[in-house]
Short mmCIF file of the C-alpha atoms (twelve columns), coordinates in Angstrom:
data_MODEL
# 
_entry.id   MODEL 
# 
loop_
_atom_site.group_PDB 
_atom_site.id 
_atom_site.type_symbol 
_atom_site.label_atom_id 
_atom_site.label_alt_id 
_atom_site.label_comp_id 
_atom_site.label_asym_id 
_atom_site.label_seq_id 
_atom_site.Cartn_x 
_atom_site.Cartn_y 
_atom_site.Cartn_z 
_atom_site.pdbx_PDB_model_num 
ATOM 1   C CA . MET A 1   53.340 19.208 58.388 1 
ATOM 2   C CA . SER A 2   54.540 16.588 60.867 1 
ATOM 3   C CA . LEU A 3   52.121 15.034 63.306 1 
ATOM 4   C CA . LEU A 4   54.867 15.148 65.944 1 
ATOM 5   C CA . ALA A 5   56.069 18.298 67.685 1 
ATOM 6   C CA . GLY A 6   59.248 16.880 69.246 1 
ATOM 7   C CA . ILE A 7   60.578 14.291 71.658 1 
ATOM 8   C CA . HIS A 8   59.100 14.680 75.121 1 
ATOM 9   C CA . HIS A 9   61.122 12.066 77.000 1 
ATOM 10  C CA . VAL A 10  63.255 8.958  76.803 1 
ATOM 11  C CA . ALA A 11  62.829 6.168  79.363 1 
ATOM 12  C CA . VAL A 12  65.751 4.195  80.838 1 
ATOM 13  C CA . ILE A 13  65.520 1.200  83.175 1 
ATOM 14  C CA . ALA A 14  68.410 0.943  85.630 1 
ATOM 15  C CA . SER A 15  69.738 -2.198 87.283 1 
ATOM 16  C CA . ASP A 16  70.966 -0.159 90.278 1 
ATOM 17  C CA . PHE A 17  68.692 2.856  90.748 1 
ATOM 18  C CA . ALA A 18  70.924 4.736  93.224 1 
ATOM 19  C CA . ARG A 19  74.018 4.348  91.044 1 
ATOM 20  C CA . SER A 20  72.183 5.466  87.896 1 
ATOM 21  C CA . ARG A 21  70.502 8.345  89.740 1 
ATOM 22  C CA . ASP A 22  73.926 9.593  90.826 1 
ATOM 23  C CA . PHE A 23  75.249 9.245  87.257 1 
ATOM 24  C CA . TYR A 24  72.431 11.169 85.566 1 
ATOM 25  C CA . VAL A 25  71.978 13.811 88.301 1 
ATOM 26  C CA . ARG A 26  75.431 14.477 89.753 1 
ATOM 27  C CA . ILE A 27  77.697 13.559 86.848 1 
ATOM 28  C CA . LEU A 28  75.587 14.556 83.824 1 
ATOM 29  C CA . GLY A 29  73.857 17.377 85.691 1 
ATOM 30  C CA . LEU A 30  70.235 16.623 84.806 1 
ATOM 31  C CA . ARG A 31  67.648 18.455 86.930 1 
ATOM 32  C CA . VAL A 32  65.299 16.413 89.135 1 
ATOM 33  C CA . ILE A 33  61.684 17.226 88.242 1 
ATOM 34  C CA . ALA A 34  59.976 14.537 90.335 1 
ATOM 35  C CA . GLU A 35  60.899 11.304 92.113 1 
ATOM 36  C CA . ASN A 36  58.284 8.755  93.117 1 
ATOM 37  C CA . TYR A 37  58.297 5.270  94.583 1 
ATOM 38  C CA . ARG A 38  55.582 3.073  93.088 1 
ATOM 39  C CA . GLY A 39  54.913 0.526  95.826 1 
ATOM 40  C CA . GLY A 40  52.628 -1.721 93.782 1 
ATOM 41  C CA . ARG A 41  55.469 -2.291 91.308 1 
ATOM 42  C CA . ASP A 42  58.377 -2.057 93.779 1 
ATOM 43  C CA . SER A 43  59.703 0.551  91.355 1 
ATOM 44  C CA . TRP A 44  61.188 4.031  91.409 1 
ATOM 45  C CA . LYS A 45  60.414 6.621  88.707 1 
ATOM 46  C CA . LEU A 46  62.688 9.647  88.473 1 
ATOM 47  C CA . ASP A 47  61.807 12.415 86.022 1 
ATOM 48  C CA . LEU A 48  64.873 14.390 84.916 1 
ATOM 49  C CA . GLY A 49  64.966 17.595 82.881 1 
ATOM 50  C CA . LEU A 50  67.365 18.846 80.230 1 
ATOM 51  C CA . PRO A 51  67.940 22.561 79.603 1 
ATOM 52  C CA . ASP A 52  66.008 22.462 76.298 1 
ATOM 53  C CA . GLY A 53  62.882 21.050 77.957 1 
ATOM 54  C CA . GLY A 54  63.476 17.406 77.017 1 
ATOM 55  C CA . GLN A 55  63.150 14.824 79.745 1 
ATOM 56  C CA . LEU A 56  64.615 11.494 80.752 1 
ATOM 57  C CA . GLU A 57  62.617 9.046  82.869 1 
ATOM 58  C CA . LEU A 58  64.765 6.766  85.019 1 
ATOM 59  C CA . PHE A 59  63.031 3.622  86.301 1 
ATOM 60  C CA . SER A 60  63.915 0.749  88.590 1 
ATOM 61  C CA . PHE A 61  62.249 -2.651 88.460 1 
ATOM 62  C CA . PRO A 62  63.062 -5.821 90.389 1 
ATOM 63  C CA . ALA A 63  65.594 -7.956 88.442 1 
ATOM 64  C CA . PRO A 64  65.318 -6.451 84.950 1 
ATOM 65  C CA . PRO A 65  67.080 -8.495 82.250 1 
ATOM 66  C CA . PRO A 66  70.234 -6.976 80.741 1 
ATOM 67  C CA . ARG A 67  69.953 -5.061 77.473 1 
ATOM 68  C CA . PRO A 68  71.961 -6.638 74.654 1 
ATOM 69  C CA . SER A 69  74.317 -4.100 73.080 1 
ATOM 70  C CA . ARG A 70  76.588 -6.258 70.964 1 
ATOM 71  C CA . PRO A 71  76.056 -7.375 68.339 1 
ATOM 72  C CA . GLU A 72  73.815 -4.474 67.426 1 
ATOM 73  C CA . ALA A 73  70.172 -5.421 67.073 1 
ATOM 74  C CA . TYR A 74  67.171 -3.608 65.666 1 
ATOM 75  C CA . GLY A 75  65.303 -1.149 67.853 1 
ATOM 76  C CA . LEU A 76  66.515 1.802  69.872 1 
ATOM 77  C CA . ARG A 77  70.263 2.065  69.342 1 
ATOM 78  C CA . HIS A 78  71.505 4.868  71.601 1 
ATOM 79  C CA . LEU A 79  70.629 8.157  73.266 1 
ATOM 80  C CA . ALA A 80  72.421 11.289 72.007 1 
ATOM 81  C CA . PHE A 81  72.855 14.492 74.009 1 
ATOM 82  C CA . ARG A 82  73.553 17.811 72.312 1 
ATOM 83  C CA . VAL A 83  76.544 19.677 73.787 1 
ATOM 84  C CA . GLU A 84  78.089 23.037 72.877 1 
ATOM 85  C CA . VAL A 85  81.760 22.256 73.613 1 
ATOM 86  C CA . LEU A 86  82.614 18.578 73.273 1 
ATOM 87  C CA . GLU A 87  86.053 18.663 74.942 1 
ATOM 88  C CA . ALA A 88  84.726 20.323 78.098 1 
ATOM 89  C CA . VAL A 89  82.179 17.568 78.608 1 
ATOM 90  C CA . ILE A 90  84.691 14.813 77.839 1 
ATOM 91  C CA . VAL A 91  87.136 16.228 80.419 1 
ATOM 92  C CA . ARG A 92  84.397 16.366 83.062 1 
ATOM 93  C CA . LEU A 93  83.399 12.759 82.361 1 
ATOM 94  C CA . GLN A 94  87.026 11.592 82.450 1 
ATOM 95  C CA . ARG A 95  87.445 13.211 85.889 1 
ATOM 96  C CA . GLU A 96  84.634 10.912 87.037 1 
ATOM 97  C CA . GLY A 97  86.418 7.866  85.577 1 
ATOM 98  C CA . ILE A 98  84.109 7.598  82.578 1 
ATOM 99  C CA . VAL A 99  85.787 6.460  79.373 1 
ATOM 100 C CA . CYS A 100 84.802 8.175  76.129 1 
ATOM 101 C CA . GLU A 101 85.564 6.763  72.711 1 
ATOM 102 C CA . PRO A 102 87.858 8.756  70.407 1 
ATOM 103 C CA . VAL A 103 86.152 11.807 68.912 1 
ATOM 104 C CA . ARG A 104 84.813 11.225 65.418 1 
ATOM 105 C CA . VAL A 105 83.352 13.529 62.777 1 
ATOM 106 C CA . ASP A 106 79.934 12.907 61.223 1 
ATOM 107 C CA . GLU A 107 80.735 12.510 57.534 1 
ATOM 108 C CA . TYR A 108 77.456 14.129 56.484 1 
ATOM 109 C CA . THR A 109 77.141 17.082 58.885 1 
ATOM 110 C CA . GLY A 110 80.778 17.725 59.792 1 
ATOM 111 C CA . ARG A 111 79.797 17.720 63.504 1 
ATOM 112 C CA . ARG A 112 82.034 16.080 66.095 1 
ATOM 113 C CA . PHE A 113 80.778 13.358 68.444 1 
ATOM 114 C CA . THR A 114 81.822 10.646 70.854 1 
ATOM 115 C CA . PHE A 115 80.228 7.756  72.710 1 
ATOM 116 C CA . PHE A 116 80.371 6.650  76.343 1 
ATOM 117 C CA . ALA A 117 78.196 4.398  78.504 1 
ATOM 118 C CA . ASP A 118 75.921 4.799  81.501 1 
ATOM 119 C CA . PRO A 119 76.376 2.518  84.549 1 
ATOM 120 C CA . ASP A 120 74.433 -0.283 82.817 1 
ATOM 121 C CA . GLY A 121 76.343 -0.029 79.545 1 
ATOM 122 C CA . LEU A 122 73.616 1.908  77.705 1 
ATOM 123 C CA . PRO A 123 75.362 3.652  74.797 1 
ATOM 124 C CA . LEU A 124 75.218 7.433  75.133 1 
ATOM 125 C CA . GLU A 125 76.447 9.921  72.539 1 
ATOM 126 C CA . LEU A 126 77.670 13.483 72.898 1 
ATOM 127 C CA . TYR A 127 76.962 15.422 69.689 1 
ATOM 128 C CA . GLU A 128 78.568 18.854 69.383 1 
ATOM 129 C CA . VAL A 129 76.361 21.698 68.157 1 
ATOM 130 C CA . PRO A 130 78.094 24.996 68.977 1 
ATOM 131 C CA . ARG A 131 75.932 27.868 70.161 1 
ATOM 132 C CA . GLN A 132 74.990 30.243 67.381 1 
ATOM 133 C CA . VAL A 133 76.173 33.810 67.995 1 
ATOM 134 C CA . GLU A 134 73.453 36.383 67.433 1 
ATOM 135 C CA . PRO A 135 74.502 39.243 65.109 1 
# 
């Protein structure tokens, strides 16, 4: 038996809080759970919810250093979102001017996926898991 029950949240630090808030809320459609300004840190903390109960915490801090993405380094590599219909999400992102990489197929699972980036260049993945039809 695993000691862990699941992933509760992922934290992201934004260079431009308003721009990233718009991206995650308006474009990706995440639900705002709570939004708080932390005066002692001159920092915003935005808690966002996904339909499956997972959460994303979006933070701002004064002058955070950029995250190196290339060449790839050890540590957290990317954040993947599960979607039911990959093309529908890609079309919606493209309407917002967001570029998605060509769709690829996971050689081990046969599932389709693509990558795109958030406003700070954080690599995000869309991983297609179609809804199971109940008999």
